[in-house]
Tab-separated table of C-alpha atoms and ligand atoms in Angstrom:
chain	number	residue	atom	x	y	z
A	4	MET	CA	91.069	37.684	-40.634
A	5	PRO	CA	89.976	37.130	-44.172
A	6	LEU	CA	88.435	40.632	-44.376
A	7	ALA	CA	91.611	42.414	-43.628
A	8	PRO	CA	93.785	43.932	-46.440
A	9	ASP	CA	96.800	41.949	-47.601
A	10	LEU	CA	100.167	43.340	-48.235
A	11	ALA	CA	99.374	44.417	-51.869
A	12	GLU	CA	96.294	46.193	-50.531
A	13	LEU	CA	98.011	47.815	-47.801
A	14	LEU	CA	100.584	49.219	-50.192
A	15	ALA	CA	97.880	50.486	-52.506
A	16	ARG	CA	96.391	52.182	-49.436
A	17	ALA	CA	99.799	53.511	-48.483
A	18	ARG	CA	100.280	55.085	-51.880
A	19	ALA	CA	96.990	56.787	-51.602
A	20	ASP	CA	97.676	57.910	-48.071
A	21	LEU	CA	101.073	59.509	-49.159
A	22	ARG	CA	99.485	61.355	-52.114
A	23	MET	CA	97.034	62.865	-49.747
A	24	GLY	CA	99.793	63.919	-47.393
A	25	VAL	CA	98.845	61.358	-44.668
A	26	PRO	CA	101.893	59.590	-42.917
A	27	VAL	CA	102.466	55.884	-43.312
A	28	VAL	CA	104.235	53.751	-40.686
A	29	LEU	CA	106.927	51.201	-41.869
A	30	GLN	CA	108.064	48.418	-39.500
A	31	GLY	CA	110.770	45.872	-40.059
A	32	ALA	CA	113.997	44.235	-38.551
A	33	ALA	CA	115.604	47.542	-38.913
A	34	GLY	CA	113.113	49.254	-36.654
A	35	GLY	CA	110.249	51.450	-37.553
A	36	ALA	CA	109.638	54.673	-39.444
A	37	LEU	CA	107.049	57.364	-40.012
A	38	VAL	CA	106.988	58.430	-43.613
A	39	LEU	CA	105.516	61.490	-45.294
A	40	ALA	CA	105.723	62.446	-49.011
A	41	ALA	CA	107.821	65.674	-49.315
A	42	GLU	CA	105.787	66.847	-52.284
A	43	VAL	CA	102.489	67.224	-50.338
A	44	LEU	CA	104.002	67.873	-46.849
A	45	GLU	CA	101.795	70.037	-44.851
A	46	PRO	CA	103.456	72.418	-42.236
A	47	ARG	CA	101.215	71.071	-39.426
A	48	ARG	CA	102.183	67.574	-40.091
A	49	LEU	CA	105.954	68.340	-40.287
A	50	ALA	CA	105.652	70.249	-37.115
A	51	ALA	CA	103.936	67.277	-35.402
A	52	VAL	CA	106.628	64.966	-36.713
A	53	GLN	CA	109.309	67.391	-35.463
A	54	ALA	CA	107.751	67.436	-32.048
A	55	MET	CA	108.204	63.667	-31.888
A	56	GLY	CA	111.937	63.583	-33.010
A	57	ALA	CA	114.409	64.481	-35.607
A	58	PRO	CA	113.198	63.516	-39.050
A	59	ASP	CA	115.461	63.350	-42.187
A	60	LEU	CA	114.647	64.295	-45.745
A	61	VAL	CA	115.420	61.226	-47.862
A	62	LEU	CA	116.285	62.016	-51.494
A	63	THR	CA	117.607	59.696	-54.225
A	64	ALA	CA	121.144	59.803	-54.888
A	65	ARG	CA	120.361	61.433	-58.277
A	66	ARG	CA	118.726	64.347	-56.644
A	67	ALA	CA	121.485	64.472	-53.983
A	68	GLU	CA	124.053	64.730	-56.685
A	69	THR	CA	122.473	67.836	-58.079
A	70	LEU	CA	122.333	69.344	-54.629
A	71	LYS	CA	125.976	68.453	-54.003
A	72	ALA	CA	125.036	66.389	-51.080
A	73	ARG	CA	126.933	63.120	-50.256
A	74	ALA	CA	124.777	59.920	-50.621
A	75	TYR	CA	126.142	57.279	-48.204
A	76	ASP	CA	123.144	54.807	-48.588
A	77	GLY	CA	123.444	53.716	-52.123
A	78	GLU	CA	120.419	54.901	-54.130
A	79	VAL	CA	119.282	57.269	-51.428
A	80	ALA	CA	120.751	60.067	-49.103
A	81	ARG	CA	119.383	60.989	-45.748
A	82	VAL	CA	119.576	64.715	-45.404
A	83	VAL	CA	119.556	66.087	-41.856
A	84	LEU	CA	116.826	68.797	-41.311
A	85	PRO	CA	118.413	71.737	-39.652
A	86	ALA	CA	116.798	73.363	-36.825
A	87	GLY	CA	114.083	75.639	-38.071
A	88	ALA	CA	113.645	73.761	-41.387
A	89	ASP	CA	110.055	74.136	-42.526
A	90	ALA	CA	107.907	72.495	-45.193
A	91	ALA	CA	108.950	75.023	-47.747
A	92	TRP	CA	112.681	74.303	-47.119
A	93	VAL	CA	111.834	70.514	-47.533
A	94	GLN	CA	109.995	71.184	-50.764
A	95	GLY	CA	112.754	73.403	-52.067
A	96	LEU	CA	115.146	70.435	-51.786
A	97	ALA	CA	112.756	67.896	-53.140
A	98	ASP	CA	111.654	69.933	-56.204
A	99	PRO	CA	114.271	71.191	-58.516
A	100	LYS	CA	112.091	73.821	-60.064
A	101	ASP	CA	113.879	76.904	-58.409
A	102	ASP	CA	117.395	75.365	-58.482
A	103	LEU	CA	118.704	77.904	-60.843
A	104	THR	CA	116.953	81.074	-59.324
A	105	MET	CA	117.675	79.973	-55.697
A	106	PRO	CA	120.899	77.998	-55.875
A	107	MET	CA	121.852	78.612	-52.092
A	108	LYS	CA	120.465	75.248	-50.778
A	109	GLY	CA	123.499	73.883	-48.986
A	110	PRO	CA	125.673	72.864	-47.572
A	111	LEU	CA	123.671	69.792	-46.678
A	112	GLU	CA	124.703	67.332	-43.924
A	113	THR	CA	123.846	63.714	-44.827
A	114	ARG	CA	123.824	60.804	-42.450
A	115	ARG	CA	126.098	57.857	-42.890
A	116	GLY	CA	126.132	54.534	-41.154
A	117	GLY	CA	123.268	52.524	-39.790
A	118	ASP	CA	120.639	50.852	-41.875
A	119	ALA	CA	118.743	52.808	-44.447
A	120	SER	CA	116.431	50.149	-45.783
A	121	LEU	CA	113.297	51.796	-44.513
A	122	GLN	CA	114.367	55.106	-46.092
A	123	ARG	CA	114.865	53.303	-49.399
A	124	LEU	CA	111.501	51.718	-49.184
A	125	ALA	CA	109.905	55.195	-48.307
A	126	VAL	CA	111.447	56.697	-51.563
A	127	THR	CA	110.125	53.709	-53.571
A	128	LEU	CA	106.778	54.166	-52.294
A	129	CYS	CA	106.700	57.838	-53.242
A	130	LYS	CA	107.936	56.933	-56.728
A	131	SER	CA	105.276	54.194	-57.100
A	132	ALA	CA	102.595	56.905	-55.996
A	133	ARG	CA	104.004	59.019	-59.062
A	134	MET	CA	105.189	61.752	-56.817
A	135	LEU	CA	108.489	63.353	-56.450
A	136	PRO	CA	110.920	60.759	-55.087
A	137	ALA	CA	111.474	62.363	-51.710
A	138	ALA	CA	110.174	61.492	-48.288
A	139	VAL	CA	110.380	62.910	-44.700
A	140	VAL	CA	111.216	59.960	-42.524
A	141	LEU	CA	111.199	59.812	-38.813
A	142	PRO	CA	112.769	56.746	-37.339
A	143	LEU	CA	110.620	55.282	-34.592
A	144	GLU	CA	111.504	53.158	-31.600
A	145	TYR	CA	108.171	51.608	-30.813
A	146	PRO	CA	106.061	51.930	-34.079
A	147	GLU	CA	103.586	49.261	-33.015
A	148	GLY	CA	101.446	51.681	-30.934
A	149	LEU	CA	101.498	54.684	-33.189
A	150	ALA	CA	99.819	53.244	-36.264
A	151	PRO	CA	96.593	52.033	-34.592
A	152	ARG	CA	96.458	55.022	-32.315
A	153	GLU	CA	96.453	57.536	-35.241
A	154	THR	CA	94.756	55.091	-37.625
A	155	LEU	CA	97.866	55.091	-39.919
A	156	THR	CA	98.550	52.343	-42.534
A	157	LEU	CA	101.217	50.046	-41.191
A	158	ILE	CA	103.499	48.302	-43.583
A	159	ASP	CA	105.774	45.252	-42.825
A	160	ALA	CA	108.694	46.651	-44.444
A	161	ASP	CA	110.709	43.408	-44.599
A	162	VAL	CA	108.020	41.773	-46.786
A	163	ALA	CA	107.081	44.900	-48.580
A	164	ALA	CA	110.513	45.712	-49.910
A	165	PRO	CA	111.073	42.458	-52.001
A	166	HIS	CA	107.292	42.477	-52.899
A	167	MET	CA	107.663	45.769	-54.610
A	168	LEU	CA	110.330	44.393	-56.864
A	169	THR	CA	107.940	41.674	-58.229
A	170	LEU	CA	105.400	42.360	-61.051
A	171	ALA	CA	101.830	42.377	-59.807
A	172	ALA	CA	99.553	39.713	-61.173
A	173	LEU	CA	97.280	40.958	-63.946
A	174	ASP	CA	93.493	40.297	-64.474
A	175	HIS	CA	92.110	40.290	-67.943
A	176	VAL	CA	88.965	42.232	-67.141
A	177	VAL	CA	87.162	42.384	-70.406
A	178	SER	CA	87.700	42.759	-74.176
A	179	ALA	CA	85.305	44.211	-76.831
A	180	ARG	CA	85.341	44.974	-80.565
A	181	VAL	CA	86.222	48.538	-81.474
A	182	PRO	CA	86.339	49.351	-85.177
A	183	LEU	CA	89.271	51.704	-85.779
A	184	ARG	CA	90.163	54.012	-88.644
A	185	ALA	CA	93.381	52.103	-89.079
A	186	ALA	CA	91.707	48.655	-88.919
A	187	GLU	CA	88.134	47.773	-88.870
A	188	GLN	CA	88.681	44.453	-87.185
A	189	ALA	CA	90.049	45.505	-83.757
A	190	ARG	CA	89.379	44.529	-80.142
A	191	LEU	CA	90.439	46.399	-77.018
A	192	HIS	CA	91.440	44.294	-73.908
A	193	ILE	CA	91.714	45.645	-70.543
A	194	PHE	CA	94.290	44.331	-68.049
A	195	ARG	CA	94.040	45.252	-64.338
A	196	PRO	CA	97.034	44.757	-62.019
A	197	GLU	CA	96.041	43.254	-58.646
A	198	ASP	CA	98.060	45.849	-56.673
A	199	GLY	CA	95.535	48.453	-57.471
A	200	SER	CA	97.766	50.400	-59.933
A	201	GLU	CA	96.695	51.755	-63.360
A	202	GLU	CA	95.121	49.422	-65.844
A	203	HIS	CA	96.856	48.734	-69.232
A	204	TYR	CA	95.400	48.093	-72.557
A	205	ALA	CA	95.982	45.845	-75.609
A	206	VAL	CA	94.674	46.636	-79.023
A	207	GLU	CA	94.498	43.403	-81.007
A	208	ILE	CA	94.257	43.961	-84.759
A	209	GLY	CA	92.727	41.225	-86.851
A	210	ARG	CA	93.289	37.595	-85.296
A	211	PRO	CA	96.995	37.313	-85.184
A	212	ASP	CA	98.459	33.719	-85.468
A	213	ARG	CA	99.618	32.872	-81.960
A	214	HIS	CA	102.208	30.357	-83.359
A	215	ALA	CA	104.101	33.005	-85.646
A	216	PRO	CA	105.861	36.206	-84.549
A	217	VAL	CA	103.319	38.971	-84.263
A	218	LEU	CA	103.745	42.568	-85.465
A	219	ALA	CA	103.833	44.352	-81.931
A	220	ARG	CA	104.278	47.677	-80.403
A	221	LEU	CA	104.836	48.319	-76.710
A	222	HIS	CA	103.645	51.946	-76.544
A	223	SER	CA	104.012	54.107	-73.292
A	224	ALA	CA	101.309	56.388	-72.558
A	225	CYS	CA	101.923	60.076	-73.560
A	226	PHE	CA	98.980	62.367	-72.898
A	227	THR	CA	100.638	65.170	-74.532
A	228	GLY	CA	101.830	63.401	-77.636
A	229	ASP	CA	99.080	60.774	-78.116
A	230	LEU	CA	95.967	63.122	-77.210
A	231	LEU	CA	97.112	66.518	-77.625
A	232	GLY	CA	99.291	66.348	-80.623
A	233	SER	CA	102.360	67.747	-78.766
A	234	LEU	CA	105.343	68.591	-81.059
A	235	LYS	CA	107.798	67.957	-78.323
A	236	CYS	CA	107.924	64.232	-78.905
A	237	ASP	CA	107.137	61.458	-81.514
A	238	CYS	CA	104.589	59.523	-79.615
A	239	GLY	CA	101.376	60.446	-81.364
A	240	PRO	CA	102.731	59.785	-84.876
A	241	GLN	CA	104.295	56.498	-83.644
A	242	LEU	CA	101.070	55.419	-82.141
A	243	ASN	CA	99.141	56.113	-85.358
A	244	ALA	CA	101.797	54.764	-87.710
A	245	ALA	CA	102.042	51.526	-85.767
A	246	LEU	CA	98.287	50.997	-85.928
A	247	ALA	CA	98.313	51.766	-89.571
A	248	GLN	CA	100.951	49.215	-90.245
A	249	MET	CA	99.065	46.660	-88.269
A	250	GLY	CA	95.977	47.573	-90.191
A	251	GLN	CA	97.753	47.164	-93.454
A	252	GLU	CA	99.053	43.816	-92.690
A	253	GLY	CA	95.746	42.769	-91.224
A	254	ALA	CA	97.231	41.600	-87.912
A	255	GLY	CA	99.129	42.897	-84.870
A	256	VAL	CA	99.060	43.922	-81.272
A	257	LEU	CA	99.603	47.289	-79.698
A	258	LEU	CA	100.101	47.360	-75.935
A	259	TYR	CA	99.279	50.781	-74.455
A	260	LEU	CA	101.133	50.724	-71.272
A	261	ASN	CA	100.047	53.346	-68.720
A	262	GLN	CA	103.645	54.261	-67.807
A	263	GLU	CA	103.290	58.063	-68.599
A	264	GLY	CA	106.563	59.998	-68.820
A	265	ARG	CA	108.748	56.897	-68.935
A	266	GLY	CA	107.192	55.794	-65.704
A	267	ILE	CA	107.318	58.922	-63.669
A	268	GLY	CA	103.665	60.071	-64.164
A	269	LEU	CA	102.299	63.050	-66.004
A	270	ALA	CA	102.760	65.639	-63.136
A	271	ASN	CA	106.582	64.634	-62.924
A	272	LYS	CA	106.865	64.695	-66.736
A	273	MET	CA	105.484	68.150	-66.817
A	274	ARG	CA	108.096	69.065	-64.108
A	275	ALA	CA	110.678	67.613	-66.520
A	276	TYR	CA	109.271	69.779	-69.321
A	277	ALA	CA	109.591	72.895	-67.126
A	278	LEU	CA	113.313	71.971	-66.542
A	279	GLN	CA	113.695	71.405	-70.153
A	280	ASP	CA	112.501	75.067	-70.750
A	281	GLN	CA	115.349	75.965	-68.254
A	282	GLY	CA	117.809	74.433	-70.851
A	283	PHE	CA	118.216	70.885	-69.499
A	284	ASP	CA	117.711	67.889	-71.860
A	285	THR	CA	115.229	65.086	-71.258
A	286	VAL	CA	117.747	62.882	-69.340
A	287	GLU	CA	119.204	65.623	-67.235
A	288	ALA	CA	115.759	66.756	-66.262
A	289	ASN	CA	114.851	63.341	-65.124
A	290	HIS	CA	117.964	63.230	-63.104
A	291	ARG	CA	117.605	66.445	-61.399
A	292	LEU	CA	114.109	65.489	-60.378
A	293	GLY	CA	115.745	62.391	-58.774
A	294	PHE	CA	114.689	59.953	-61.215
A	295	GLU	CA	116.667	57.507	-63.553
A	296	ASP	CA	116.304	58.271	-67.194
A	297	ASP	CA	113.777	55.540	-67.582
A	298	GLU	CA	111.651	54.126	-64.680
A	299	ARG	CA	109.366	51.917	-66.857
A	300	ASP	CA	109.001	48.278	-65.990
A	301	PHE	CA	108.863	46.386	-69.418
A	302	ARG	CA	108.108	42.978	-67.626
A	303	LEU	CA	104.655	44.277	-67.921
A	304	GLY	CA	104.499	44.214	-71.609
A	305	ALA	CA	105.958	40.831	-71.807
A	306	GLU	CA	103.434	39.608	-69.341
A	307	ILE	CA	100.464	40.920	-71.213
A	308	LEU	CA	101.912	39.444	-74.513
A	309	ARG	CA	102.237	36.132	-72.815
A	310	ARG	CA	98.836	36.254	-71.345
A	311	MET	CA	97.483	36.888	-74.863
A	312	GLY	CA	99.193	33.805	-76.182
A	313	PHE	CA	102.167	35.493	-77.891
A	314	GLY	CA	105.681	34.143	-77.546
A	315	ALA	CA	107.594	35.869	-80.443
A	316	VAL	CA	107.277	39.406	-81.909
A	317	ARG	CA	108.358	41.710	-84.639
A	318	LEU	CA	108.820	44.704	-82.453
A	319	LEU	CA	108.122	48.087	-83.745
A	320	THR	CA	110.673	50.272	-81.803
A	321	ASN	CA	113.805	52.260	-82.194
A	322	ASN	CA	114.751	51.457	-78.553
A	323	PRO	CA	117.290	48.619	-77.923
A	324	ALA	CA	116.368	48.484	-74.385
A	325	LYS	CA	112.850	47.309	-75.180
A	326	ILE	CA	114.215	44.523	-77.304
A	327	ALA	CA	116.618	43.325	-74.550
A	328	MET	CA	113.906	43.487	-71.844
A	329	MET	CA	111.526	41.548	-74.126
A	330	GLU	CA	114.270	38.716	-74.537
A	331	ARG	CA	115.102	38.798	-70.905
A	332	CYS	CA	111.464	38.148	-70.122
A	333	GLY	CA	111.284	35.359	-72.500
A	334	ILE	CA	109.557	37.010	-75.593
A	335	GLU	CA	111.610	36.191	-78.619
A	336	VAL	CA	112.090	39.359	-80.878
A	337	THR	CA	112.521	37.962	-84.275
A	338	GLU	CA	112.639	41.343	-85.962
A	339	ARG	CA	113.050	44.987	-85.158
A	340	VAL	CA	110.734	46.970	-87.277
A	341	PRO	CA	111.930	50.644	-87.185
A	342	LEU	CA	109.260	53.287	-86.536
A	343	LYS	CA	110.538	56.672	-87.793
A	344	VAL	CA	107.867	59.274	-87.920
A	345	GLY	CA	106.938	62.519	-86.470
A	346	GLU	CA	110.184	64.358	-86.413
A	347	THR	CA	109.595	68.111	-85.894
A	348	SER	CA	111.818	71.104	-85.344
A	349	HIS	CA	110.493	70.877	-81.646
A	350	ASN	CA	111.601	67.408	-81.058
A	351	ALA	CA	114.731	67.025	-83.078
A	352	ALA	CA	116.912	67.810	-80.189
A	353	TYR	CA	114.960	65.391	-77.942
A	354	LEU	CA	115.372	62.554	-80.426
A	355	ALA	CA	119.067	63.341	-80.860
A	356	VAL	CA	119.558	63.158	-77.014
A	357	LYS	CA	117.602	59.755	-76.993
A	358	ALA	CA	120.006	58.419	-79.577
A	359	ALA	CA	123.108	59.780	-77.842
A	360	LYS	CA	122.268	59.044	-74.246
A	361	SER	CA	119.643	56.162	-74.190
A	362	GLY	CA	120.899	54.193	-77.128
A	363	HIS	CA	117.965	54.827	-79.431
A	364	LEU	CA	118.560	53.814	-83.086
A	365	LEU	CA	118.424	56.503	-85.574
B	414	GTP	N1	110.376	61.849	-68.362
B	414	GTP	C1	110.023	62.096	-69.695
B	414	GTP	N2	109.301	61.324	-70.393
B	414	GTP	C2	108.929	61.681	-71.687
B	414	GTP	C3	109.647	62.860	-72.327
B	414	GTP	N3	109.103	62.837	-73.519
B	414	GTP	C4	108.295	61.792	-73.696
B	414	GTP	N4	108.134	60.976	-72.625
B	414	GTP	C5	107.683	59.705	-72.369
B	414	GTP	O1	108.395	58.797	-72.997
B	414	GTP	C6	107.609	57.798	-73.339
B	414	GTP	C7	107.864	57.403	-74.818
B	414	GTP	O2	107.466	56.155	-75.017
B	414	GTP	P1	107.739	55.227	-76.185
B	414	GTP	O3	107.752	55.826	-77.482
B	414	GTP	O4	106.983	53.915	-76.064
B	414	GTP	O5	109.231	54.683	-75.913
B	414	GTP	P2	110.650	54.879	-76.586
B	414	GTP	O6	111.579	54.524	-75.405
B	414	GTP	O7	110.804	56.125	-77.161
B	414	GTP	O8	110.886	53.823	-77.658
B	414	GTP	P3	110.183	53.653	-79.025
B	414	GTP	O9	109.212	54.693	-79.332
B	414	GTP	O10	109.656	52.186	-79.007
B	414	GTP	O11	111.515	53.767	-79.997
B	414	GTP	C8	106.186	58.036	-73.073
B	414	GTP	O12	105.777	57.387	-71.776
B	414	GTP	C9	106.315	59.468	-72.999
B	414	GTP	O13	105.295	60.098	-72.079
B	414	GTP	C10	110.373	63.621	-71.328
B	414	GTP	O14	110.910	64.667	-71.855
B	414	GTP	N5	110.689	63.212	-70.158
B	415	ZN	ZN1	105.303	61.681	-76.119
C-alpha cells in the first residue's frame, strides 16, 4: 500500500510517540515487546502495563554501573521492577539527579539469559528521541493484536535494529545568500535527513575550489555557547573564530550539525550541567546519565561535505576523533588547523578534562 509509512517513517513516529509517553510495540524473531520511555512515564500507563505482566526497566550498562547493578546484556541491563514499584521509582533510577541525596536505590535485581535485542532497540529509540536512555519494556507473547487494537506504532525490530545503524539519506533542501559580518560572500545550505530527524546546515564562504582541500569546520550545535555566550564551554568563540578565518582566507565551509550536547540533546546536556554542579566532570556526567562521552555521528559531516563536492579538508579542530572519523568516512584531512579560543575561568577545567579523557589536543 503506497500510502502506508515505511520503516524510517514509522521510526520517526515511534520517536514522537515515546516523547509523548505513548507506548510503542516492537516485534521480531525474539518475540514482541511493549516499550515506554522512562523519562515521561505516566503512572496510569505504568499501572496498565503492570496489569498485563511484569515489565523491566531497561538501562544502559553505563547507568547500571553507577547504580551498582549487573549488566548481563552487553550495553544494557534489564532491571526487575519490584512489587509496588511506581513511576517515581522508575524515574529515580533513570535520572541521576538525586543519586547523591537519595543513594538508597538498590540492591537491584537484573535479568540474565535470554535475548535482549528488543530491549537494546528500546534504549536506542529513547536515545534517538533525545531522552534519557531508559525504557520500561514488557515482553509480549502476541504483539500482533495489541498494536492495531490500541492504535500503537508497530516496529519490525529485526529490520529496524540494523536500519538505525545506517545514516539516513540527506536532501539538500535549499541554499541562499546570507552576507555575514565575518564574510560578505556567504551562502547557507539546508540539509534535511529523510528519517525525520533535525536538519543540519552548511555555511559556504566564498566559492571554495572543489579540487583543493577546503578550510572546514564541523561545528556541533551548542545553544548555550553559540547563542547565549555561555562561559562554560568554548563553542561560541570557536564558531566565530572559524568563520572569521574563512572570511580572511576568502573561502571555507562550516557545517553546523544539530548534535547538541555531543549528540544527547539540550535537555540531557542541562541534566549533565546539573550533575557538573554536583562535582562530576563532563565525561562522568554523561556516564551517570547513561550515555557514552560522545554520542555524535560524524558520518553526517562527511556525507554533507561529499554532497557539496568536497573530498579533502583542512580541518579546524582540536579533536583527533573528528580527524579519524573524516578519514574513515573517505574525506581526506590534509591538515589540522588548531582552534584555540575562548578559554575562561569557567571552562578551564572542562577543557582540561576533554584533553585528559577525550584526547583533545591542547
Ligand atoms: N554532553 C555535554 N555536551 C557538552 C558539554 N559542553 C559542551 N557540550 C557540547 O559539546 C559539543 C562541542 O562541539 P565541538 O566544539 O564541535 O566539538 P569538540 O569535540 O569540542 O571538538 P573541536 O571543538 O573541533 O576541537 C557541542 O555539541 C556542545 O553542545 C557538556 O558538558 N556535556
Ligand atoms: Zn558549548
